[in-house]
Structure formats: structure tokens, C-alpha cells
Amino acid sequence: MKYFAKFWLSLPGFITAIATLLTAIGGLYSAGVFKEIPVVSKPTSTPTPTTTTTPTTTTTPTPTPTPTPTPTPTVKSVPTVKNAPDKAVIKYYQLINQRQYAKTWNNLTPTFQRKNSKNDYNYYKKWWNTVNSADISSIKIIQQTKNKAIVDANIIYTMKNGDIWTDPSGVITLILDVNGNWLINDKSA
């Protein structure tokens, strides 16, 4: 009877300890402490039973500090190519025939502008104003890498004075700019 009375007297304290323990476990669970619980295989031998004492005090879990994000290194991406190099040359001469010289000037690299037009837009415009039309009779890509292309274009120039000049082997080198546009970098006959 003595043990029975002791049990009844300690039962409220035991229930309080269990409730506190369950509350602490619930707090740890919601804090994400139990994200991965390793699977333990069954032992092959029978373990010796042990007695465990349940603590009556609880500890509040320390909040986990939020990790500082590390900056992601900037990766230089390859530009999206807007059209094929041969199509860029065709478009260039279409714009020339439409007298859209400001647009065609921007389709030339600074190297080409310097070499062929003295780096002078007005000089460039003046020369093209002597041409009535520039027509491509054939064009093919000779070589292409991710940022450089060489095309061979047969171009027929009809001058405003009536002369017709055929450029039978117009080898044009193009460079891909950062915006994905092919720019004319060199032209040789």
C-alpha cells in the first residue's frame, strides 16, 4: 500500500514532466530539428534492457542562426544569336538598298568603320549614295565559330551613273557582338 500511495502522489508530477517533454519535442519538431532521422537497423542479438530516467526539467532550444547567403559569382553568358551570319549580310544589303545608312553603319565593327570609311559616317553615307543598288546573287557560310563567321557573297553593284560592278568573291568576316548581332568586321574581294 505504501508504494501505491507514493505512486498516486507522484502521478501529477510525472504527468507534468511528460507534458513538458512532449511540448519541448513539439517545439523542436516545428523548428525543423527532426528533418532527417536516420534509419537504424535491428540488432541481431537481443539487447539487455536498461532503465531510463525521464528528466523533470526542460530546456528551451537555442534558435538556429540564419546563414548568411554567399554571393553567386557572375557568369558571362553567351549571347543569344539573333540570326545566321549569311542572313545578317543579306539584311545589311537590304537596308543599304533602302538607304537606312544609320542602321547599316551600326552593323559594322569599329575596325571596319576605321578601315573602310575613315571612321566617318558622312564619308560612308556619301559613298553609298553613289550606288543605286547592291544585290546578292549568291551567298554561303565558309566558316563559323560561336563568335566569328566568314561568308562568301557574290554581290552585284549597280551604280547611279549606270555602271555595273560585280564583286565575284566578296569574302566577309563577321563578329558576334554582346547583343547577339553579327557585325561586319572585314571584307575582301
PDB file of C-alpha atoms in Angstrom:
ATOM      1  CA  MET A   1       0.000   0.000   0.000  1.00  0.00           C
ATOM      2  CA  LYS A   2       2.885   2.304   0.757  1.00  0.00           C
ATOM      3  CA  TYR A   3       4.105   2.086  -2.848  1.00  0.00           C
ATOM      4  CA  PHE A   4       0.610   2.548  -4.201  1.00  0.00           C
ATOM      5  CA  ALA A   5       0.125   5.797  -2.230  1.00  0.00           C
ATOM      6  CA  LYS A   6       3.526   7.036  -3.342  1.00  0.00           C
ATOM      7  CA  PHE A   7       2.576   6.329  -6.969  1.00  0.00           C
ATOM      8  CA  TRP A   8      -0.640   8.340  -6.721  1.00  0.00           C
ATOM      9  CA  LEU A   9       1.144  11.224  -5.057  1.00  0.00           C
ATOM     10  CA  SER A  10       3.872  11.368  -7.717  1.00  0.00           C
ATOM     11  CA  LEU A  11       1.495  10.904 -10.695  1.00  0.00           C
ATOM     12  CA  PRO A  12       0.656  14.638 -11.169  1.00  0.00           C
ATOM     13  CA  GLY A  13       4.381  15.467 -11.239  1.00  0.00           C
ATOM     14  CA  PHE A  14       5.004  12.644 -13.689  1.00  0.00           C
ATOM     15  CA  ILE A  15       2.175  13.824 -15.956  1.00  0.00           C
ATOM     16  CA  THR A  16       3.517  17.386 -15.822  1.00  0.00           C
ATOM     17  CA  ALA A  17       7.009  16.130 -16.754  1.00  0.00           C
ATOM     18  CA  ILE A  18       5.609  14.113 -19.692  1.00  0.00           C
ATOM     19  CA  ALA A  19       3.549  17.103 -20.892  1.00  0.00           C
ATOM     20  CA  THR A  20       6.598  19.367 -20.656  1.00  0.00           C
ATOM     21  CA  LEU A  21       8.716  16.834 -22.542  1.00  0.00           C
ATOM     22  CA  LEU A  22       6.094  16.480 -25.288  1.00  0.00           C
ATOM     23  CA  THR A  23       5.862  20.284 -25.579  1.00  0.00           C
ATOM     24  CA  ALA A  24       9.642  20.520 -25.935  1.00  0.00           C
ATOM     25  CA  ILE A  25       9.669  17.772 -28.582  1.00  0.00           C
ATOM     26  CA  GLY A  26       6.845  19.566 -30.447  1.00  0.00           C
ATOM     27  CA  GLY A  27       8.871  22.793 -30.361  1.00  0.00           C
ATOM     28  CA  LEU A  28      11.948  21.008 -31.693  1.00  0.00           C
ATOM     29  CA  TYR A  29       9.872  19.378 -34.413  1.00  0.00           C
ATOM     30  CA  SER A  30       8.370  22.661 -35.582  1.00  0.00           C
ATOM     31  CA  ALA A  31      11.842  24.240 -35.518  1.00  0.00           C
ATOM     32  CA  GLY A  32      12.888  21.650 -38.070  1.00  0.00           C
ATOM     33  CA  VAL A  33      15.328  19.738 -35.890  1.00  0.00           C
ATOM     34  CA  PHE A  34      13.855  16.395 -36.951  1.00  0.00           C
ATOM     35  CA  LYS A  35      14.240  16.870 -40.718  1.00  0.00           C
ATOM     36  CA  GLU A  36      16.186  13.685 -41.260  1.00  0.00           C
ATOM     37  CA  ILE A  37      16.029  10.826 -38.846  1.00  0.00           C
ATOM     38  CA  PRO A  38      18.488   8.089 -39.679  1.00  0.00           C
ATOM     39  CA  VAL A  39      17.118   4.577 -40.059  1.00  0.00           C
ATOM     40  CA  VAL A  40      18.643   2.171 -37.599  1.00  0.00           C
ATOM     41  CA  SER A  41      18.668  -1.493 -38.479  1.00  0.00           C
ATOM     42  CA  LYS A  42      17.544  -4.063 -35.948  1.00  0.00           C
ATOM     43  CA  PRO A  43      20.358  -5.571 -33.939  1.00  0.00           C
ATOM     44  CA  THR A  44      20.968  -9.264 -34.455  1.00  0.00           C
ATOM     45  CA  SER A  45      21.333 -10.026 -30.756  1.00  0.00           C
ATOM     46  CA  THR A  46      18.837  -9.252 -28.054  1.00  0.00           C
ATOM     47  CA  PRO A  47      19.880  -6.130 -26.188  1.00  0.00           C
ATOM     48  CA  THR A  48      19.999  -6.010 -22.426  1.00  0.00           C
ATOM     49  CA  PRO A  49      17.088  -3.930 -21.124  1.00  0.00           C
ATOM     50  CA  THR A  50      18.076  -0.670 -19.493  1.00  0.00           C
ATOM     51  CA  THR A  51      16.138   1.707 -17.328  1.00  0.00           C
ATOM     52  CA  THR A  52      15.866   5.297 -18.344  1.00  0.00           C
ATOM     53  CA  THR A  53      15.086   8.136 -16.038  1.00  0.00           C
ATOM     54  CA  THR A  54      12.959  10.879 -17.555  1.00  0.00           C
ATOM     55  CA  PRO A  55      14.250  14.333 -16.623  1.00  0.00           C
ATOM     56  CA  THR A  56      11.795  16.675 -14.992  1.00  0.00           C
ATOM     57  CA  THR A  57      13.473  19.848 -16.212  1.00  0.00           C
ATOM     58  CA  THR A  58      13.184  21.135 -19.742  1.00  0.00           C
ATOM     59  CA  THR A  59      15.469  23.276 -21.788  1.00  0.00           C
ATOM     60  CA  THR A  60      14.379  25.730 -24.406  1.00  0.00           C
ATOM     61  CA  PRO A  61      16.136  25.059 -27.712  1.00  0.00           C
ATOM     62  CA  THR A  62      18.514  27.752 -28.875  1.00  0.00           C
ATOM     63  CA  PRO A  63      17.359  29.276 -32.148  1.00  0.00           C
ATOM     64  CA  THR A  64      19.487  28.292 -35.111  1.00  0.00           C
ATOM     65  CA  PRO A  65      21.124  31.360 -36.672  1.00  0.00           C
ATOM     66  CA  THR A  66      20.082  32.122 -40.242  1.00  0.00           C
ATOM     67  CA  PRO A  67      23.051  31.504 -42.543  1.00  0.00           C
ATOM     68  CA  THR A  68      24.373  34.493 -44.472  1.00  0.00           C
ATOM     69  CA  PRO A  69      23.908  33.914 -48.189  1.00  0.00           C
ATOM     70  CA  THR A  70      27.113  33.824 -50.162  1.00  0.00           C
ATOM     71  CA  PRO A  71      27.130  35.901 -53.339  1.00  0.00           C
ATOM     72  CA  THR A  72      26.822  33.911 -56.541  1.00  0.00           C
ATOM     73  CA  PRO A  73      29.671  34.623 -58.967  1.00  0.00           C
ATOM     74  CA  THR A  74      28.598  36.304 -62.179  1.00  0.00           C
ATOM     75  CA  VAL A  75      28.957  34.018 -65.148  1.00  0.00           C
ATOM     76  CA  LYS A  76      29.425  35.676 -68.504  1.00  0.00           C
ATOM     77  CA  SER A  77      26.788  34.167 -70.699  1.00  0.00           C
ATOM     78  CA  VAL A  78      26.984  33.535 -74.387  1.00  0.00           C
ATOM     79  CA  PRO A  79      24.690  35.957 -76.232  1.00  0.00           C
ATOM     80  CA  THR A  80      21.617  34.639 -77.965  1.00  0.00           C
ATOM     81  CA  VAL A  81      22.299  34.786 -81.690  1.00  0.00           C
ATOM     82  CA  LYS A  82      19.512  36.714 -83.401  1.00  0.00           C
ATOM     83  CA  ASN A  83      20.145  35.330 -86.912  1.00  0.00           C
ATOM     84  CA  ALA A  84      22.617  33.392 -89.029  1.00  0.00           C
ATOM     85  CA  PRO A  85      25.670  35.258 -90.364  1.00  0.00           C
ATOM     86  CA  ASP A  86      24.619  34.903 -94.013  1.00  0.00           C
ATOM     87  CA  LYS A  87      21.166  36.280 -93.117  1.00  0.00           C
ATOM     88  CA  ALA A  88      22.863  39.233 -91.390  1.00  0.00           C
ATOM     89  CA  VAL A  89      24.773  40.051 -94.604  1.00  0.00           C
ATOM     90  CA  ILE A  90      21.578  39.787 -96.681  1.00  0.00           C
ATOM     91  CA  LYS A  91      19.767  42.080 -94.223  1.00  0.00           C
ATOM     92  CA  TYR A  92      22.684  44.555 -94.330  1.00  0.00           C
ATOM     93  CA  TYR A  93      22.435  44.944 -98.135  1.00  0.00           C
ATOM     94  CA  GLN A  94      18.629  45.157 -97.973  1.00  0.00           C
ATOM     95  CA  LEU A  95      18.995  48.089 -95.565  1.00  0.00           C
ATOM     96  CA  ILE A  96      21.628  49.642 -97.879  1.00  0.00           C
ATOM     97  CA  ASN A  97      19.129  49.471-100.772  1.00  0.00           C
ATOM     98  CA  GLN A  98      16.522  51.122 -98.517  1.00  0.00           C
ATOM     99  CA  ARG A  99      19.042  53.919 -97.722  1.00  0.00           C
ATOM    100  CA  GLN A 100      18.917  53.146 -93.992  1.00  0.00           C
ATOM    101  CA  TYR A 101      22.565  54.074 -93.538  1.00  0.00           C
ATOM    102  CA  ALA A 102      22.380  54.775 -89.797  1.00  0.00           C
ATOM    103  CA  LYS A 103      21.276  51.176 -89.225  1.00  0.00           C
ATOM    104  CA  THR A 104      23.869  49.714 -91.598  1.00  0.00           C
ATOM    105  CA  TRP A 105      26.632  51.839 -90.009  1.00  0.00           C
ATOM    106  CA  ASN A 106      25.738  50.208 -86.674  1.00  0.00           C
ATOM    107  CA  ASN A 107      26.099  46.765 -88.314  1.00  0.00           C
ATOM    108  CA  LEU A 108      29.818  47.442 -88.849  1.00  0.00           C
ATOM    109  CA  THR A 109      32.539  46.956 -86.254  1.00  0.00           C
ATOM    110  CA  PRO A 110      34.673  49.985 -85.339  1.00  0.00           C
ATOM    111  CA  THR A 111      37.563  48.197 -87.104  1.00  0.00           C
ATOM    112  CA  PHE A 112      35.610  48.057 -90.365  1.00  0.00           C
ATOM    113  CA  GLN A 113      34.414  51.655 -89.974  1.00  0.00           C
ATOM    114  CA  ARG A 114      38.019  52.832 -89.473  1.00  0.00           C
ATOM    115  CA  LYS A 115      39.480  50.749 -92.282  1.00  0.00           C
ATOM    116  CA  ASN A 116      36.852  51.350 -94.978  1.00  0.00           C
ATOM    117  CA  SER A 117      35.204  54.667 -94.133  1.00  0.00           C
ATOM    118  CA  LYS A 118      37.932  56.607 -92.329  1.00  0.00           C
ATOM    119  CA  ASN A 119      35.754  56.194 -89.218  1.00  0.00           C
ATOM    120  CA  ASP A 120      33.481  58.840 -90.730  1.00  0.00           C
ATOM    121  CA  TYR A 121      29.753  58.196 -91.090  1.00  0.00           C
ATOM    122  CA  ASN A 122      29.345  61.006 -93.635  1.00  0.00           C
ATOM    123  CA  TYR A 123      32.129  59.559 -95.802  1.00  0.00           C
ATOM    124  CA  TYR A 124      30.374  56.154 -95.622  1.00  0.00           C
ATOM    125  CA  LYS A 125      26.981  57.670 -96.483  1.00  0.00           C
ATOM    126  CA  LYS A 126      28.464  59.680 -99.365  1.00  0.00           C
ATOM    127  CA  TRP A 127      29.959  56.528-100.958  1.00  0.00           C
ATOM    128  CA  TRP A 128      26.732  54.524-100.653  1.00  0.00           C
ATOM    129  CA  ASN A 129      24.802  57.417-102.221  1.00  0.00           C
ATOM    130  CA  THR A 130      26.752  56.709-105.451  1.00  0.00           C
ATOM    131  CA  VAL A 131      25.292  53.180-105.509  1.00  0.00           C
ATOM    132  CA  ASN A 132      21.817  52.626-106.929  1.00  0.00           C
ATOM    133  CA  SER A 133      21.544  49.053-105.613  1.00  0.00           C
ATOM    134  CA  ALA A 134      23.632  46.216-104.208  1.00  0.00           C
ATOM    135  CA  ASP A 135      22.196  42.766-104.917  1.00  0.00           C
ATOM    136  CA  ILE A 136      23.473  39.432-103.636  1.00  0.00           C
ATOM    137  CA  SER A 137      23.306  36.759-106.334  1.00  0.00           C
ATOM    138  CA  SER A 138      24.727  34.001-104.082  1.00  0.00           C
ATOM    139  CA  ILE A 139      25.974  33.640-100.524  1.00  0.00           C
ATOM    140  CA  LYS A 140      27.319  30.782 -98.403  1.00  0.00           C
ATOM    141  CA  ILE A 141      28.874  30.362 -94.992  1.00  0.00           C
ATOM    142  CA  ILE A 142      32.511  29.271 -95.316  1.00  0.00           C
ATOM    143  CA  GLN A 143      33.377  29.025 -91.630  1.00  0.00           C
ATOM    144  CA  GLN A 144      31.611  29.694 -88.349  1.00  0.00           C
ATOM    145  CA  THR A 145      32.537  29.530 -84.674  1.00  0.00           C
ATOM    146  CA  LYS A 146      30.497  30.732 -81.723  1.00  0.00           C
ATOM    147  CA  ASN A 147      31.627  34.362 -82.159  1.00  0.00           C
ATOM    148  CA  LYS A 148      33.125  34.643 -85.667  1.00  0.00           C
ATOM    149  CA  ALA A 149      31.917  33.746 -89.158  1.00  0.00           C
ATOM    150  CA  ILE A 150      33.194  34.029 -92.706  1.00  0.00           C
ATOM    151  CA  VAL A 151      30.774  34.146 -95.628  1.00  0.00           C
ATOM    152  CA  ASP A 152      31.374  34.316 -99.359  1.00  0.00           C
ATOM    153  CA  ALA A 153      28.911  36.581-101.154  1.00  0.00           C
ATOM    154  CA  ASN A 154      28.653  37.357-104.873  1.00  0.00           C
ATOM    155  CA  ILE A 155      27.441  40.975-104.876  1.00  0.00           C
ATOM    156  CA  ILE A 156      26.377  42.986-107.940  1.00  0.00           C
ATOM    157  CA  TYR A 157      26.609  46.771-107.537  1.00  0.00           C
ATOM    158  CA  THR A 158      24.575  48.962-109.890  1.00  0.00           C
ATOM    159  CA  MET A 159      25.987  52.454-109.659  1.00  0.00           C
ATOM    160  CA  LYS A 160      23.899  55.612-110.112  1.00  0.00           C
ATOM    161  CA  ASN A 161      25.999  56.529-113.170  1.00  0.00           C
ATOM    162  CA  GLY A 162      24.811  53.299-114.843  1.00  0.00           C
ATOM    163  CA  ASP A 163      27.950  51.225-114.313  1.00  0.00           C
ATOM    164  CA  ILE A 164      27.528  47.659-113.054  1.00  0.00           C
ATOM    165  CA  TRP A 165      30.255  46.207-110.940  1.00  0.00           C
ATOM    166  CA  THR A 166      30.308  42.560-109.881  1.00  0.00           C
ATOM    167  CA  ASP A 167      32.166  41.507-106.773  1.00  0.00           C
ATOM    168  CA  PRO A 168      32.555  37.779-107.580  1.00  0.00           C
ATOM    169  CA  SER A 169      34.376  36.831-104.398  1.00  0.00           C
ATOM    170  CA  GLY A 170      33.231  39.034-101.576  1.00  0.00           C
ATOM    171  CA  VAL A 171      34.645  37.284 -98.519  1.00  0.00           C
ATOM    172  CA  ILE A 172      33.054  38.925 -95.489  1.00  0.00           C
ATOM    173  CA  THR A 173      34.194  38.321 -91.906  1.00  0.00           C
ATOM    174  CA  LEU A 174      31.619  38.871 -89.190  1.00  0.00           C
ATOM    175  CA  ILE A 175      31.992  39.119 -85.413  1.00  0.00           C
ATOM    176  CA  LEU A 176      29.184  38.338 -82.946  1.00  0.00           C
ATOM    177  CA  ASP A 177      28.593  41.276 -80.599  1.00  0.00           C
ATOM    178  CA  VAL A 178      27.419  41.068 -76.971  1.00  0.00           C
ATOM    179  CA  ASN A 179      23.796  41.554 -78.062  1.00  0.00           C
ATOM    180  CA  GLY A 180      23.837  38.537 -80.407  1.00  0.00           C
ATOM    181  CA  ASN A 181      24.119  40.551 -83.627  1.00  0.00           C
ATOM    182  CA  TRP A 182      26.574  39.679 -86.384  1.00  0.00           C
ATOM    183  CA  LEU A 183      28.662  42.739 -87.298  1.00  0.00           C
ATOM    184  CA  ILE A 184      30.721  43.060 -90.466  1.00  0.00           C
ATOM    185  CA  ASN A 185      34.371  43.226 -89.450  1.00  0.00           C
ATOM    186  CA  ASP A 186      36.196  42.834 -92.774  1.00  0.00           C
ATOM    187  CA  LYS A 187      35.513  42.468 -96.499  1.00  0.00           C
ATOM    188  CA  SER A 188      37.949  41.423 -99.166  1.00  0.00           C
ATOM    189  CA  ALA A 189      37.460  40.803-102.885  1.00  0.00           C
TER     190      ALA A 189
END
